[in-house]
């Protein structure tokens, strides 16, 4: 049975007050809070088995290695990868996308094309622009309509033998829109031999991921948005693709042999994990997956969708409010503005005085803001520990902001 109070009791940070008010944390699309079980595992690593991995024969090194590789296998099951060595530890989604853009450099030439969408985070725009600068390739962008929904007729028009990469997010961080990834992948497979990259930063925390069923070539996500420490993330890549592509960083851990005459590279996953990893964070990522598993991903999705539906219904009762992507299929996010009350940060500051944490601004998605001709939005984003009572406090705070700013 879903017990919200039992869940909340596992997040000690939620017990505090901010500006004299009980904390209402609604900035989960930026980063989630961490349950005590995750923090305990992280602390246990540093207080009991702190050692470098894969390199030592002594007991602590072996214990640390075992725990980190166990975490890798947990990630494998979490996303249903075929092999554990297809799971690469990274610092987060941004590093994963940059890694992919770098190792695909040799696969592109002048006038080849990369397709992304209007809904992308800057992390899924800038690395591809840099790749275009390196190779002479061209960037093509799937547009959106007034509801923020991707216009896939343009994808049909764009796909050709020139298409080498298609990279889109599964869920928009700014609007919470769930994109039709299965349809995008099917269209791409039918009309090109392009590499398919999926940004799962905003989907992995909210619903079940199955990379084999999706049949994507790469899938990236961040640990810190799904109850794990910051500085953790995952790059999934198909075995045959990762084996055929060059390394990203050079250094320790990623070599098989090294001499001044030349170097040979280690096999997967170590080929892409140069240097000392974030061992404690990676182990704690496994603990975060355990937490999600105990609550149940279906239960999390059902609760968060109910929160979103309730929040939208309550907010729309406020006069002169604009919710972006209101009619689209969404998860975890309501992004809005109070028309005629100035910039979104003014609303955010008033909410903060009431102990309510939301995100304001362009959310690293300036093209979306340009499309709607706005500077930014107020974004409330939900996690498993949020409550309907907190939504009521948000609505009360928005009404107060409207009175003060209107």
Coordinates of C-alpha atoms in Angstrom, one line a residue, residues 39-353:
X39 CA 22.7 8.8 2.4
X40 CA 23.5 5.9 4.7
X41 CA 25.0 3.9 1.9
X42 CA 27.0 6.9 0.7
X43 CA 28.3 7.5 4.2
X44 CA 29.1 3.8 4.8
X45 CA 31.3 3.7 1.8
X46 CA 33.5 6.6 3.1
X47 CA 33.5 5.4 6.7
X48 CA 34.0 1.6 6.2
X49 CA 35.3 0.7 2.7
X50 CA 36.8 3.8 1.2
X51 CA 39.3 2.6 -1.5
X52 CA 39.8 2.8 -5.2
X53 CA 38.2 0.2 -7.3
X54 CA 39.4 -2.4 -9.8
X55 CA 43.1 -1.7 -8.9
X56 CA 43.8 -3.3 -5.5
X57 CA 44.2 -6.8 -4.1
X58 CA 43.6 -5.6 -0.6
X59 CA 40.3 -6.2 1.2
X60 CA 38.9 -2.6 1.1
X61 CA 39.5 -2.3 -2.7
X62 CA 37.9 -5.6 -3.4
X63 CA 34.8 -4.7 -1.2
X64 CA 34.5 -1.3 -2.9
X65 CA 34.8 -2.9 -6.4
X66 CA 32.1 -5.5 -5.5
X67 CA 29.7 -2.8 -4.3
X68 CA 30.2 -0.6 -7.3
X69 CA 29.8 -3.5 -9.8
X70 CA 26.7 -4.6 -7.9
X71 CA 25.3 -1.1 -8.5
X72 CA 26.1 -1.4 -12.2
X73 CA 24.0 -4.6 -12.3
X74 CA 21.2 -2.8 -10.5
X75 CA 21.2 -0.1 -13.2
X76 CA 21.3 -2.8 -15.9
X77 CA 18.0 -4.3 -14.5
X78 CA 16.5 -0.8 -13.9
X79 CA 16.7 0.0 -17.6
X80 CA 16.7 -3.6 -18.9
X81 CA 20.0 -3.4 -20.7
X82 CA 21.1 -6.7 -22.2
X83 CA 24.5 -6.6 -20.6
X84 CA 25.9 -4.9 -17.5
X85 CA 29.0 -3.8 -19.4
X86 CA 26.7 -1.6 -21.6
X87 CA 26.2 0.5 -18.5
X88 CA 28.8 3.3 -18.2
X89 CA 29.1 5.5 -15.1
X90 CA 29.2 9.2 -15.8
X91 CA 28.8 12.5 -13.9
X92 CA 25.3 12.9 -15.3
X93 CA 23.2 13.5 -18.4
X94 CA 25.4 16.4 -19.6
X95 CA 28.6 14.4 -19.6
X96 CA 26.8 11.4 -21.2
X97 CA 25.6 13.5 -24.1
X98 CA 29.0 15.2 -24.6
X99 CA 30.6 11.8 -24.5
X100 CA 28.4 10.5 -27.3
X101 CA 28.8 13.7 -29.4
X102 CA 32.6 13.3 -29.1
X103 CA 32.9 9.6 -29.9
X104 CA 30.6 10.0 -33.0
X105 CA 32.8 12.7 -34.5
X106 CA 34.5 10.4 -36.9
X107 CA 31.1 9.2 -38.1
X108 CA 30.1 12.5 -39.6
X109 CA 31.3 14.6 -42.5
X110 CA 30.4 17.9 -44.1
X111 CA 26.7 18.3 -44.9
X112 CA 25.6 15.3 -42.8
X113 CA 22.6 16.1 -40.6
X114 CA 21.7 15.8 -36.9
X115 CA 18.1 16.0 -35.9
X116 CA 17.0 17.3 -32.4
X117 CA 13.8 18.9 -31.3
X118 CA 12.6 22.3 -30.0
X119 CA 12.0 20.8 -26.6
X120 CA 15.6 20.0 -25.8
X121 CA 17.6 21.1 -22.7
X122 CA 20.8 23.0 -23.6
X123 CA 22.7 19.8 -22.8
X124 CA 21.0 18.2 -25.8
X125 CA 21.6 21.2 -28.1
X126 CA 25.1 22.6 -27.5
X127 CA 27.1 19.3 -27.8
X128 CA 25.5 18.7 -31.2
X129 CA 26.2 22.3 -32.3
X130 CA 29.9 21.7 -31.3
X131 CA 29.9 18.5 -33.3
X132 CA 28.5 20.4 -36.3
X133 CA 31.4 22.9 -35.8
X134 CA 33.9 20.1 -35.8
X135 CA 32.6 18.3 -38.8
X136 CA 30.6 20.7 -41.0
X137 CA 27.4 18.8 -40.3
X138 CA 24.1 20.6 -40.1
X139 CA 21.5 20.7 -37.3
X140 CA 17.8 20.2 -38.0
X141 CA 15.2 21.0 -35.4
X142 CA 11.7 19.4 -35.1
X143 CA 9.3 22.3 -34.3
X144 CA 6.5 22.3 -31.7
X145 CA 3.0 23.7 -31.9
X146 CA 1.3 26.1 -29.5
X147 CA 0.7 23.2 -27.0
X148 CA 4.4 22.3 -27.0
X149 CA 3.8 19.1 -28.9
X150 CA 6.4 17.9 -31.4
X151 CA 5.3 18.2 -35.1
X152 CA 6.5 14.8 -36.3
X153 CA 5.6 15.5 -39.9
X154 CA 8.8 17.5 -40.0
X155 CA 10.7 14.5 -38.8
X156 CA 9.4 12.6 -41.8
X157 CA 10.6 15.4 -44.0
X158 CA 14.0 15.7 -42.4
X159 CA 15.0 12.0 -42.3
X160 CA 17.2 10.9 -45.2
X161 CA 20.5 9.2 -46.1
X162 CA 22.2 12.4 -44.7
X163 CA 20.7 11.8 -41.2
X164 CA 23.4 10.4 -39.0
X165 CA 22.1 11.2 -35.5
X166 CA 18.6 11.7 -34.0
X167 CA 18.7 12.9 -30.4
X168 CA 15.6 13.8 -28.4
X169 CA 14.5 13.9 -24.8
X170 CA 11.8 11.5 -23.5
X171 CA 10.3 14.1 -21.2
X172 CA 10.8 17.9 -21.5
X173 CA 12.4 19.3 -18.3
X174 CA 10.7 22.7 -18.9
X175 CA 7.2 21.6 -19.7
X176 CA 7.0 18.0 -18.5
X177 CA 5.7 16.9 -22.0
X178 CA 6.2 13.2 -22.7
X179 CA 7.4 12.8 -26.2
X180 CA 6.4 9.9 -28.4
X181 CA 9.8 8.2 -28.3
X182 CA 8.6 4.9 -29.7
X183 CA 7.2 6.6 -32.8
X184 CA 10.3 8.7 -33.3
X185 CA 12.5 5.6 -33.1
X186 CA 10.3 3.7 -35.5
X187 CA 10.3 6.5 -38.0
X188 CA 14.1 6.9 -37.7
X189 CA 14.8 3.1 -38.1
X190 CA 12.5 3.0 -41.2
X191 CA 14.0 6.0 -43.0
X192 CA 17.7 6.1 -42.0
X193 CA 20.6 4.3 -40.4
X194 CA 21.1 7.1 -37.9
X195 CA 22.3 6.7 -34.3
X196 CA 19.4 7.2 -31.9
X197 CA 20.1 9.0 -28.6
X198 CA 17.5 9.4 -25.9
X199 CA 17.9 12.0 -23.1
X200 CA 16.2 10.2 -20.1
X201 CA 17.0 12.7 -17.4
X202 CA 13.4 13.5 -16.8
X203 CA 11.9 10.1 -17.6
X204 CA 14.0 7.7 -15.5
X205 CA 12.7 9.1 -12.2
X206 CA 9.1 8.9 -13.2
X207 CA 8.3 5.7 -15.1
X208 CA 9.8 2.4 -16.3
X209 CA 12.5 2.4 -18.8
X210 CA 13.3 -0.6 -21.2
X211 CA 16.1 0.2 -23.5
X212 CA 15.8 -3.1 -25.3
X213 CA 12.2 -2.5 -26.1
X214 CA 12.8 1.0 -27.1
X215 CA 15.7 -0.1 -29.4
X216 CA 17.6 3.1 -28.9
X217 CA 21.4 3.1 -29.5
X218 CA 22.2 5.4 -26.5
X219 CA 20.2 6.3 -23.4
X220 CA 21.5 8.8 -20.8
X221 CA 20.2 9.9 -17.4
X222 CA 21.3 11.5 -14.1
X223 CA 21.3 10.0 -10.7
X224 CA 20.6 13.2 -8.7
X225 CA 17.1 13.6 -10.2
X226 CA 16.1 10.1 -9.0
X227 CA 17.1 10.2 -5.4
X228 CA 20.9 9.5 -5.8
X229 CA 23.8 11.9 -5.0
X230 CA 24.9 14.6 -7.4
X231 CA 27.7 13.9 -9.8
X232 CA 26.2 10.5 -10.7
X233 CA 24.8 9.4 -14.0
X234 CA 24.5 6.7 -16.6
X235 CA 25.3 6.3 -20.3
X236 CA 23.8 3.2 -21.8
X237 CA 25.0 2.1 -25.3
X238 CA 24.6 -1.0 -27.3
X239 CA 27.6 -3.3 -27.1
X240 CA 28.4 -3.4 -30.8
X241 CA 28.3 0.3 -31.1
X242 CA 30.4 1.1 -28.0
X243 CA 33.0 -1.5 -29.0
X244 CA 33.4 0.1 -32.4
X245 CA 33.7 3.7 -31.3
X246 CA 36.8 5.4 -29.8
X247 CA 37.3 6.3 -26.1
X248 CA 36.3 9.7 -24.7
X249 CA 39.0 10.3 -22.0
X250 CA 42.4 8.9 -21.8
X251 CA 44.2 7.8 -18.7
X252 CA 44.1 5.1 -16.0
X253 CA 41.5 2.4 -15.9
X254 CA 40.7 2.5 -19.6
X255 CA 43.8 0.9 -20.9
X256 CA 44.7 -2.8 -21.6
X257 CA 48.3 -2.0 -22.3
X258 CA 50.3 1.2 -22.4
X259 CA 53.8 2.0 -23.7
X260 CA 55.5 4.8 -25.4
X261 CA 55.0 2.9 -28.6
X262 CA 51.3 2.9 -28.3
X263 CA 48.3 2.0 -26.2
X264 CA 45.5 -0.6 -26.4
X265 CA 42.2 0.0 -24.7
X266 CA 40.3 -2.0 -22.1
X267 CA 37.0 -3.7 -22.9
X268 CA 33.6 -2.4 -21.9
X269 CA 32.6 -0.7 -19.7
X270 CA 36.1 0.4 -18.6
X271 CA 37.0 1.8 -22.0
X272 CA 34.8 4.8 -21.2
X273 CA 35.5 5.1 -17.5
X274 CA 39.0 6.7 -17.4
X275 CA 40.3 7.8 -14.0
X276 CA 39.0 7.4 -10.5
X277 CA 35.2 7.2 -10.5
X278 CA 32.7 8.6 -8.0
X279 CA 32.7 5.3 -6.2
X280 CA 30.6 6.4 -3.2
X281 CA 28.1 8.1 -5.5
X282 CA 27.9 5.2 -7.9
X283 CA 27.2 2.8 -5.0
X284 CA 24.6 5.1 -3.6
X285 CA 22.9 5.2 -7.1
X286 CA 22.3 1.6 -6.6
X287 CA 20.7 2.3 -3.3
X288 CA 18.4 4.9 -4.9
X289 CA 17.3 2.2 -7.4
X290 CA 16.6 0.0 -4.4
X291 CA 14.4 2.8 -2.9
X292 CA 12.5 3.2 -6.2
X293 CA 12.0 -0.6 -6.3
X294 CA 10.6 -0.8 -2.8
X295 CA 8.1 1.9 -3.4
X296 CA 7.3 0.6 -6.9
X297 CA 7.7 2.5 -10.1
X298 CA 4.1 2.1 -11.1
X299 CA 3.0 3.5 -7.7
X300 CA 5.4 6.4 -8.1
X301 CA 4.0 7.2 -11.5
X302 CA 0.4 6.9 -10.4
X303 CA 1.0 9.3 -7.4
X304 CA 2.9 11.8 -9.4
X305 CA 0.4 11.9 -12.2
X306 CA -2.4 12.4 -9.6
X307 CA -0.4 15.4 -8.2
X308 CA 0.0 16.9 -11.6
X309 CA -3.7 16.5 -12.4
X310 CA -4.7 18.1 -9.1
X311 CA -2.2 20.9 -9.4
X312 CA -3.3 21.8 -12.9
X313 CA -6.9 21.8 -12.0
X314 CA -6.4 24.0 -8.9
X315 CA -4.1 26.4 -10.6
X316 CA -6.4 26.9 -13.6
X317 CA -9.0 28.3 -11.2
X318 CA -6.7 31.3 -10.7
X319 CA -7.6 34.2 -13.0
X320 CA -5.0 35.1 -15.7
X321 CA -2.8 32.1 -15.3
X322 CA -1.1 30.5 -18.3
X323 CA 0.0 26.8 -18.1
X324 CA 2.4 25.9 -20.9
X325 CA 1.8 22.5 -22.5
X326 CA -1.6 22.3 -20.7
X327 CA -3.2 20.1 -23.3
X328 CA -0.2 17.8 -23.9
X329 CA 0.6 14.4 -22.3
X330 CA 2.8 15.4 -19.3
X331 CA 4.5 14.0 -16.2
X332 CA 5.9 15.5 -13.1
X333 CA 5.9 19.2 -14.1
X334 CA 3.5 22.2 -14.3
X335 CA 5.1 25.2 -15.9
X336 CA 3.1 28.5 -15.7
X337 CA 3.1 32.3 -15.6
X338 CA 0.8 34.8 -14.0
X339 CA 0.0 37.1 -16.9
X340 CA 0.5 40.8 -16.1
X341 CA 2.6 40.3 -13.0
X342 CA 6.1 40.7 -14.3
X343 CA 8.9 38.2 -14.5
X344 CA 8.7 34.6 -13.1
X345 CA 11.4 35.2 -10.6
X346 CA 9.2 37.7 -8.7
X347 CA 6.6 34.9 -8.2
X348 CA 9.4 32.5 -7.2
X349 CA 10.8 34.9 -4.5
X350 CA 7.3 35.4 -3.0
X351 CA 6.8 31.6 -2.9
X352 CA 10.2 31.2 -1.3
X353 CA 9.2 33.5 1.6

